[in-house]
Structures are given as C-alpha cells and as structure tokens.
Coordinates of C-alpha atoms and ligand atoms in Angstrom, one line a residue:
X291 CA 16.7 -25.9 -15.4
X292 CA 13.0 -24.6 -15.6
X293 CA 12.5 -21.5 -13.9
X294 CA 11.4 -21.0 -10.0
X295 CA 8.6 -18.2 -10.4
X296 CA 6.6 -16.4 -7.1
X297 CA 3.6 -15.9 -7.4
X298 CA 0.7 -15.3 -4.9
X299 CA -0.9 -18.2 -3.1
X300 CA -3.2 -16.7 -0.3
X301 CA -4.9 -13.2 1.0
X302 CA -5.1 -11.3 3.6
X303 CA -6.5 -8.0 5.1
X304 CA -7.6 -5.9 8.3
X305 CA -8.8 -2.9 9.1
X306 CA -9.6 -1.2 12.6
X307 CA -13.6 -1.4 13.5
X308 CA -13.7 2.8 14.4
X309 CA -14.4 4.3 11.1
X310 CA -13.8 8.4 10.9
X311 CA -16.3 9.3 8.5
X312 CA -16.5 13.3 6.4
X313 CA -19.4 14.0 8.7
X314 CA -16.6 14.0 11.8
X315 CA -13.9 15.1 10.4
X316 CA -15.9 18.5 9.5
X317 CA -16.4 18.9 13.0
X318 CA -12.4 18.7 13.1
X319 CA -11.5 21.2 10.1
X320 CA -12.9 23.2 8.4
X321 CA -13.4 20.8 5.4
X322 CA -16.9 19.6 3.9
X323 CA -18.2 16.1 2.7
X324 CA -18.7 17.8 -1.0
X325 CA -14.5 19.0 -1.2
X326 CA -13.6 15.7 0.2
X327 CA -15.9 13.3 -2.0
X328 CA -15.0 15.0 -5.7
X329 CA -11.5 16.6 -4.5
X330 CA -10.8 12.3 -3.4
X331 CA -13.2 9.7 -3.5
X332 CA -12.6 9.6 0.6
X333 CA -15.7 9.4 2.3
X334 CA -14.7 7.6 5.5
X335 CA -11.5 5.7 7.1
X336 CA -10.7 3.2 10.1
X337 CA -8.6 3.9 12.4
X338 CA -7.0 2.6 15.4
X339 CA -8.5 3.1 18.5
X340 CA -6.4 1.9 22.6
X341 CA -3.0 3.0 23.5
X342 CA 0.5 1.3 23.0
X343 CA -1.4 0.5 19.9
X344 CA 0.7 0.0 16.7
X345 CA 1.2 -1.1 13.1
X346 CA 2.7 -5.0 14.2
X347 CA -0.8 -5.6 16.1
X348 CA -2.7 -4.7 12.9
X349 CA 0.1 -7.2 10.5
X350 CA -0.7 -10.0 12.4
X351 CA -4.5 -10.7 11.9
X352 CA -3.0 -10.1 9.0
X353 CA -0.6 -13.8 9.1
X354 CA -3.0 -15.7 10.5
X355 CA -5.0 -15.6 7.7
X356 CA -2.1 -16.3 6.2
X357 CA -1.5 -18.8 7.5
X358 CA -4.4 -20.7 7.7
X359 CA -5.6 -20.0 4.0
X360 CA -2.8 -21.4 2.4
X361 CA -2.4 -24.5 5.7
X362 CA 1.0 -23.2 6.8
X363 CA 2.5 -23.5 9.7
X364 CA 4.3 -20.6 11.4
X365 CA 7.8 -22.5 11.6
X366 CA 7.5 -22.8 7.9
X367 CA 7.7 -19.2 7.0
X368 CA 11.3 -18.2 6.0
X369 CA 11.1 -15.1 5.2
X370 CA 8.2 -11.4 6.5
X371 CA 9.6 -8.0 4.7
X372 CA 7.3 -5.5 6.6
X373 CA 6.6 -2.6 4.6
X374 CA 5.1 0.5 6.9
X375 CA 6.6 4.0 7.5
X376 CA 4.7 3.9 10.7
X377 CA 6.2 1.1 12.3
X378 CA 5.8 0.5 16.4
X379 CA 9.4 1.5 16.8
X380 CA 12.3 3.4 14.9
X381 CA 13.8 0.1 15.7
X382 CA 13.7 -3.1 16.3
X383 CA 11.6 -3.5 13.5
X384 CA 7.6 -4.6 13.4
X385 CA 9.0 -7.6 10.7
X386 CA 10.7 -8.8 14.5
X387 CA 7.5 -7.7 16.4
X388 CA 4.7 -9.5 13.8
X389 CA 6.7 -12.8 13.6
X390 CA 7.2 -13.0 17.9
X391 CA 3.0 -12.7 18.4
X392 CA 2.7 -15.0 15.2
X393 CA 5.7 -17.7 15.9
X394 CA 7.1 -17.4 13.4
X395 CA 10.4 -19.5 15.1
X396 CA 12.3 -20.1 12.0
X397 CA 11.8 -16.7 9.6
X398 CA 14.1 -14.0 9.0
X399 CA 12.9 -10.3 8.1
X400 CA 13.1 -6.5 8.1
X401 CA 11.5 -3.7 8.1
X402 CA 10.7 -2.3 4.1
X403 CA 10.3 1.9 3.2
X404 CA 9.3 3.1 0.3
X405 CA 6.4 5.9 2.0
X406 CA 2.8 4.5 -0.2
X407 CA 5.3 2.4 -2.8
X408 CA 6.2 0.1 -0.1
X409 CA 4.4 -2.6 -0.8
X410 CA 5.6 -3.2 -4.1
X411 CA 8.9 -2.8 -3.1
X412 CA 9.1 -5.7 -1.2
X413 CA 6.6 -7.4 -3.4
X414 CA 9.8 -7.8 -5.4
X415 CA 12.7 -8.0 -2.6
X416 CA 10.3 -11.1 -1.5
X417 CA 10.3 -12.7 -5.0
X418 CA 12.7 -12.1 -5.5
X419 CA 14.2 -15.0 -2.0
X420 CA 11.6 -17.5 -4.0
X421 CA 12.9 -17.0 -8.2
X422 CA 16.1 -17.3 -6.2
X423 CA 15.8 -20.8 -4.8
X424 CA 16.8 -20.3 -1.2
X425 CA 13.2 -19.7 0.4
X426 CA 9.4 -21.3 -0.2
X427 CA 7.4 -19.3 2.2
X428 CA 7.6 -15.4 1.8
X429 CA 4.8 -13.1 4.3
X430 CA 4.5 -9.7 2.6
X431 CA 3.4 -7.0 4.6
X432 CA 2.2 -4.0 3.8
X433 CA 0.8 -1.9 7.2
X434 CA 0.3 1.2 7.9
X435 CA -1.1 3.6 11.3
X436 CA -0.5 7.2 9.6
X437 CA -2.5 8.3 12.6
X438 CA -0.4 7.9 14.9
X439 CA 2.3 10.3 12.0
X440 CA -1.8 12.6 11.4
X441 CA -1.9 16.0 12.1
X442 CA -6.0 16.1 12.7
X443 CA -6.2 20.6 12.4
X444 CA -4.1 20.0 8.6
X445 CA -6.9 19.9 6.7
X446 CA -5.2 19.9 3.3
X447 CA -3.1 16.2 4.7
X448 CA -5.7 14.9 7.8
X449 CA -8.9 14.7 5.2
X450 CA -7.0 11.5 2.5
X451 CA -5.1 8.9 5.0
X452 CA -5.9 5.3 7.1
X453 CA -5.3 2.9 9.0
X454 CA -5.1 -1.1 8.1
X455 CA -2.5 -3.6 6.7
X456 CA -2.8 -6.1 4.2
X457 CA -0.6 -8.6 3.1
X458 CA 0.2 -12.1 0.7
X459 CA 2.2 -15.6 0.5
X460 CA 4.7 -15.7 -1.8
X461 CA 5.2 -19.5 -2.6
X462 CA 7.7 -21.3 -5.9
X463 CA 5.7 -22.1 -9.0
X464 CA 6.9 -23.6 -12.6
X465 CA 4.1 -22.2 -14.3
X466 CA 3.7 -18.7 -15.5
X467 CA 2.4 -17.7 -13.0
X468 CA 3.4 -14.8 -10.3
X469 CA 5.0 -11.7 -10.4
X470 CA 6.7 -11.1 -14.1
X471 CA 7.8 -7.7 -15.4
X472 CA 8.3 -5.0 -12.7
X473 CA 9.5 -1.2 -12.8
X474 CA 10.3 0.8 -10.4
X475 CA 12.2 4.2 -9.1
X476 CA 13.3 6.8 -7.2
X477 CA 13.9 9.6 -6.8
X478 CA 14.7 12.6 -4.6
X479 CA 12.5 15.1 -5.8
X480 CA 9.7 15.1 -3.3
X481 CA 12.2 15.1 -0.3
X482 CA 10.6 19.1 0.0
X483 CA 7.1 17.8 -0.6
X484 CA 5.9 15.2 1.7
X485 CA 7.8 14.7 4.2
X486 CA 8.2 14.0 8.2
X487 CA 10.5 16.6 9.0
X488 CA 12.0 15.3 12.2
X489 CA 12.4 12.5 14.5
X490 CA 14.9 11.3 13.1
X491 CA 17.8 12.0 12.5
X492 CA 18.3 14.5 10.5
X493 CA 16.2 16.3 13.0
X494 CA 16.2 14.1 16.6
X495 CA 13.6 14.5 18.9
X496 CA 13.2 18.1 19.9
X497 CA 11.6 20.6 21.8
X498 CA 11.3 22.7 18.8
X499 CA 10.1 20.2 16.8
X500 CA 7.6 19.7 18.8
X501 CA 6.4 22.3 19.1
X502 CA 6.6 23.3 15.3
X503 CA 4.6 20.4 14.9
X504 CA 6.8 18.7 12.7
X505 CA 6.4 15.1 13.7
X506 CA 3.9 15.1 11.6
X507 CA 3.6 13.8 7.2
X508 CA 3.4 16.8 6.2
X509 CA 2.4 17.7 2.5
X510 CA 2.4 19.3 -0.2
X511 CA -0.3 18.5 -2.3
X512 CA -1.1 19.7 -4.6
X513 CA 2.9 19.6 -6.3
X514 CA 2.8 15.5 -5.6
X515 CA -0.6 15.2 -7.0
X516 CA 1.6 16.7 -10.4
X517 CA 4.0 14.1 -10.3
X518 CA 1.8 11.1 -8.9
X519 CA -0.5 12.0 -11.6
X520 CA 1.5 12.1 -14.7
X521 CA 3.7 9.0 -13.1
X522 CA 1.6 5.7 -12.0
X523 CA 0.7 7.0 -15.2
X524 CA 3.7 6.4 -17.3
X525 CA 4.4 3.4 -15.2
X526 CA 1.8 1.8 -16.2
X527 CA 1.9 2.2 -19.8
X528 CA 5.3 0.9 -19.0
X529 CA 5.1 -2.9 -18.5
X530 CA 1.6 -2.5 -20.4
X531 CA 3.9 -1.7 -23.1
X532 CA 6.2 -3.9 -22.8
X533 CA 4.2 -7.3 -21.2
X534 CA 1.9 -7.0 -24.2
X535 CA -1.3 -5.9 -22.1
X536 CA -4.2 -3.7 -24.2
X537 CA -6.7 -2.3 -22.5
X538 CA -8.7 -5.3 -23.7
X539 CA -5.9 -8.3 -22.1
X540 CA -5.0 -6.7 -19.2
X541 CA -8.3 -7.2 -16.3
X542 CA -7.0 -5.9 -13.5
X543 CA -5.5 -2.8 -12.6
X544 CA -4.1 -2.9 -9.0
X545 CA -4.3 1.0 -7.8
X546 CA -2.2 2.9 -4.7
X547 CA -5.6 4.4 -3.5
X548 CA -4.0 8.2 -3.0
X549 CA -7.1 10.4 -4.9
X550 CA -9.8 8.6 -7.1
X551 CA -8.8 11.0 -9.8
X552 CA -5.1 10.1 -10.3
X553 CA -7.1 6.3 -10.5
X554 CA -9.1 7.7 -12.6
X555 CA -6.7 9.8 -15.1
X556 CA -3.6 6.4 -15.0
X557 CA -6.8 3.9 -15.9
X558 CA -8.4 6.9 -18.6
X559 CA -4.2 6.2 -20.2
X560 CA -4.5 2.6 -19.9
X561 CA -7.4 1.8 -21.5
X562 CA -9.2 0.3 -19.0
X563 CA -12.9 -0.1 -18.8
X564 CA -14.4 1.3 -14.8
X565 CA -15.0 -2.2 -13.6
X566 CA -11.5 -3.0 -14.1
X567 CA -9.7 -1.6 -11.5
X568 CA -9.8 -2.1 -8.3
X569 CA -11.1 0.8 -5.3
X570 CA -11.3 0.7 -2.6
X571 CA -10.7 4.2 -1.6
X572 CA -14.2 5.0 -0.5
X573 CA -14.3 3.6 2.9
X574 CA -10.3 3.2 3.9
X575 CA -8.7 6.7 2.4
X576 CA -4.7 6.4 1.5
X577 CA -3.0 3.4 4.0
X578 CA -0.1 4.3 2.2
X579 CA 1.5 0.3 2.2
X580 CA -1.2 -1.7 3.3
X581 CA -3.5 0.0 -0.5
X582 CA -2.3 -2.2 -2.5
X583 CA -2.8 -5.9 -0.6
X584 CA -5.9 -4.0 0.8
X585 CA -7.3 -3.9 -2.7
X586 CA -6.7 -7.5 -3.3
X587 CA -8.3 -8.6 -0.1
X588 CA -11.2 -7.1 -1.8
X589 CA -11.4 -7.6 -5.0
X590 CA -9.4 -11.6 -4.3
X591 CA -13.5 -13.5 -4.6
X592 CA -13.7 -12.4 -8.1
X593 CA -10.2 -12.8 -9.3
X594 CA -9.3 -15.4 -12.1
X595 CA -6.5 -18.3 -11.8
X596 CA -5.0 -16.8 -15.2
X597 CA -5.8 -12.7 -14.8
X598 CA -3.2 -10.4 -16.0
X599 CA -2.5 -8.1 -13.1
X600 CA -0.7 -4.7 -13.1
X601 CA 0.3 -2.7 -10.0
X602 CA 0.7 0.3 -9.7
X603 CA 2.3 3.1 -7.2
X604 CA 3.6 6.2 -6.4
X605 CA 4.2 7.9 -3.3
X606 CA 7.1 9.9 -0.7
X607 CA 10.4 9.9 -1.5
X608 CA 9.3 10.0 -5.1
X609 CA 9.4 6.7 -5.7
X610 CA 7.1 4.8 -7.6
X611 CA 6.3 0.9 -10.8
X612 CA 4.4 -0.8 -11.9
X613 CA 4.5 -4.9 -11.9
X614 CA 2.5 -7.3 -13.5
X615 CA 1.5 -10.2 -11.9
X616 CA -0.6 -12.7 -13.8
X617 CA -3.2 -14.2 -11.4
X618 CA -2.2 -18.1 -9.2
X619 CA -5.6 -19.3 -7.6
X620 CA -9.1 -19.0 -8.7
X621 CA -11.4 -18.2 -5.8
X622 CA -12.3 -21.1 -3.3
Ligands
UT7_866 O1 0.0 8.9 -1.2 C1 0.4 9.4 -2.3 C2 1.2 10.7 -2.9 N1 0.1 11.1 -2.3 C3 -0.6 11.4 -3.1 O2 -1.0 11.5 -4.6 C4 -2.2 13.1 -2.8 C5 -1.8 13.3 -3.9 N2 -2.3 15.2 -3.8 C6 -4.3 15.6 -3.9 O3 -4.9 14.3 -3.4 C7 -4.6 16.7 -3.8 O4 -3.4 17.9 -4.3 C8 -5.4 16.4 -2.0 C9 -6.0 16.2 -1.3 C10 -4.0 16.9 -1.3 C11 -5.3 18.5 -2.5 O5 -6.3 18.5 -3.5 P1 -6.3 19.4 -4.1 O6 -7.5 19.8 -5.0 O7 -5.3 19.5 -4.9 O8 -6.5 21.1 -3.5 P2 -5.4 22.8 -3.4 O9 -4.7 21.6 -2.2 O10 -5.0 22.7 -4.2 O11 -6.5 23.4 -2.5 C12 -7.4 24.1 -3.2 C13 -8.7 24.6 -2.4 C14 -7.3 25.3 -1.0 O12 -7.7 26.9 -1.0 P3 -8.5 27.8 -2.2 O13 -6.9 28.7 -1.5 O14 -8.0 27.3 -4.1 O15 -8.9 28.7 -1.8 C15 -7.2 25.0 -0.4 O16 -6.9 25.7 1.2 O17 -9.0 24.0 -1.7 C16 -8.2 24.0 -0.7 N3 -8.7 22.9 0.9 C17 -10.1 22.4 1.1 N4 -11.0 22.9 1.6 C18 -12.1 21.8 2.2 C19 -7.1 22.3 1.3 N5 -8.1 21.8 1.8 C20 -9.1 21.3 2.1 C21 -10.2 20.7 2.3 N6 -11.5 20.7 2.8 N7 -9.9 19.4 3.5

C-alpha cells in the first residue's frame, strides 16, 4: 500500500485590528523606537481588545477560512488541535470552545502547549493522525493572546509580544508532498529563563502571587536569546542536511518570529538569501504559537506546489525543532 502523507491544503490567519506601535510603547515604558527596531526588528504588534475576548475568538475566523478555502463542511472535520500558551481557561480546552463556535460537531480535539514551538509540535501530532489513515481532515491552530499575560511595566518583555492566530488544514495525499521530516527536542533548561511563575498547580493564584506580579510572563531575554540562536540554527541545519537540502534547493525558511537577529543568524547558517526567509515580525511582533501559520498566511500567494519549506521554532521550556514541508498547491 502506498504511504499516506499529511499535506497542508489550506491556510488561515487572523490578527486583531488594534495596532500597538513602538511610539505608543514609548509612552508606556522607558523605551524607544530605535532600540526596539535594532534589537528585535519589531515596529508594531496587534492587540486583542474587548472585555471577555479570549484566544478562541481569534481562532474562529481562522477555522472559518480553512473550511471555506478547502470547500469543507464543519461536520467533516475529524480533529482540531489548538496550540496555545494562553488558553481561554486552564480548562476546558480552547479546542472545545472553538469547535463549538464553528460547529465542528464530529471533531475531537485538545490543546497543546509547547510555548513558541507549539504549532510545530501540533503539526507533527496532527500529521500522525492523517498518516495512520485514521482521519481525513485535521485542523491545526496556533493562536495566542499574549497581551493577557504581558506586564506592560516590564520594558524588556512587553515590547516583543503581540496577539494573533493562524492555522492549517491537513488532508491525506499519496504524493510526496506535505510533512516529510521533523526533528524536535525539549529540555528543562528553560524553566528558570522563560515562564509564567504562578497560576499553575505549583503556585496557584493567591494575593501574594498577584502582588508579586507572578501572573505575567517573565523572561531573561539574554539567556533565552543565547539558547534560541544556536538551537534554532542547529535544528534547521539538521533537517536540511538529512534531507539533502541546501541554500539553493530550499525555497523558504519559515522561522518563529521572536527576534529578527535570531532569524538572520539561522538564515545565514543555512546559507539562504534574504528573499527566501519569511518575515512578518515587523508588523506582528512575537505571537508565540501563531508566528509560523501567520507567516504561511502572509506568504501563501508566493508558494508553489513542490516548494521546499523548513519551518523552525524555539520557545520556553526549552522546546525547539524544525520540520520539512513540501508545499502541496499552487496559488489560486
Ligand atoms: O519566543 C521565544 C523565546 N524568546 C526569544 O527568543 C527572545 C530572546 N531574547 C531577545 O530577543 C532579546 O534578549 C531581547 C529583545 C528580549 C532583549 O534584547 P538584548 O539585546 O538581549 O538586551 P538586554 O536584555 O541585554 O539589555 C541590553 C540593555 C540593558 O541596559 P544596560 O544594562 O546595558 O544599561 C537593558 O536594560 O538594554 C536595556 N533594555 C532596554 N532599553 C530600551 C532592555 N529592554 C529595553 C527596552 N528599551 N525595551
């Protein structure tokens, strides 16, 4: 029997309307546009405004786009994997809420948390259900409302993050397209460098944790940068090397958008020209689980069937890795 691959057949994205510019951040913390631009490459980020709006509200239009673009009915969806570090609630899972709002009445689903690498891990998981022959239509969402856990008095952290959502539909194919290979890792080294200290089972919410501002993401940027830059480049090179990809034969690098300097270093190590690197950090900042699908969404019209893409990420945990995807369709 021919091998079943999981190919991406549609891409969706959503960013909120509100634009938080570097100029506005200058009025909030002691920072400036020049510092933010040269250290990170970020000019602006989107923020989800509105009382009671959660991450699932950004995923809903993404799921609707995926259904529409692929001519699928909601009841045909078998599985929805919702990767996020900022779910609507600790439980129930945002996958349940998004499925209800979009009428995915025959789907099962769950949330997946691996910080900034979440989308790659969810893609890997979703692909396995397709490759096994078990399911025919799997939605993989990457979405985060980072503004809900950002301390807008902490200038080292608040300038980086933004809100957004993206996603893909996976379907079976017997072509050699779709997810071809992957290399992923976790370790516990990152625990002290990037975390939200309270609100979990170790330090449940209390007056003390609130007063100590422990319900915000804390990052030791310098240390995270050091690990991110080497690990993202190494994962990319590993996947390129074992699939015989070079700077010439690789068509696109799709890197997690945390800092332009990390992206530039990875591209340089992979011997890739600037035009082959997807970049949207300047307009969205770091949207955590959403960066990679939002890149695919922004660049979809430039992708051609057969293009070789390497998707790579690094995030809290630490978590990191790279996936090799052969693009499955031409632009409409
Ligand atoms: O998404 C997954 C994981 N996250 C990442 O991959 C992010 C990795 N880290 C980074 O991107 C960078 O470390 C940051 C952008 C967070 C910080 O950049 P940096 O070049 O590492 O700056 P730094 O923390 O070493 O700080 C350098 C200086 C310090 O001043 P002194 O001590 O040299 O006087 C900071 O206080 O810059 C100062 N600084 C700022 N100045 C103006 C820190 N934040 C700001 C700011 N505006 N927003």
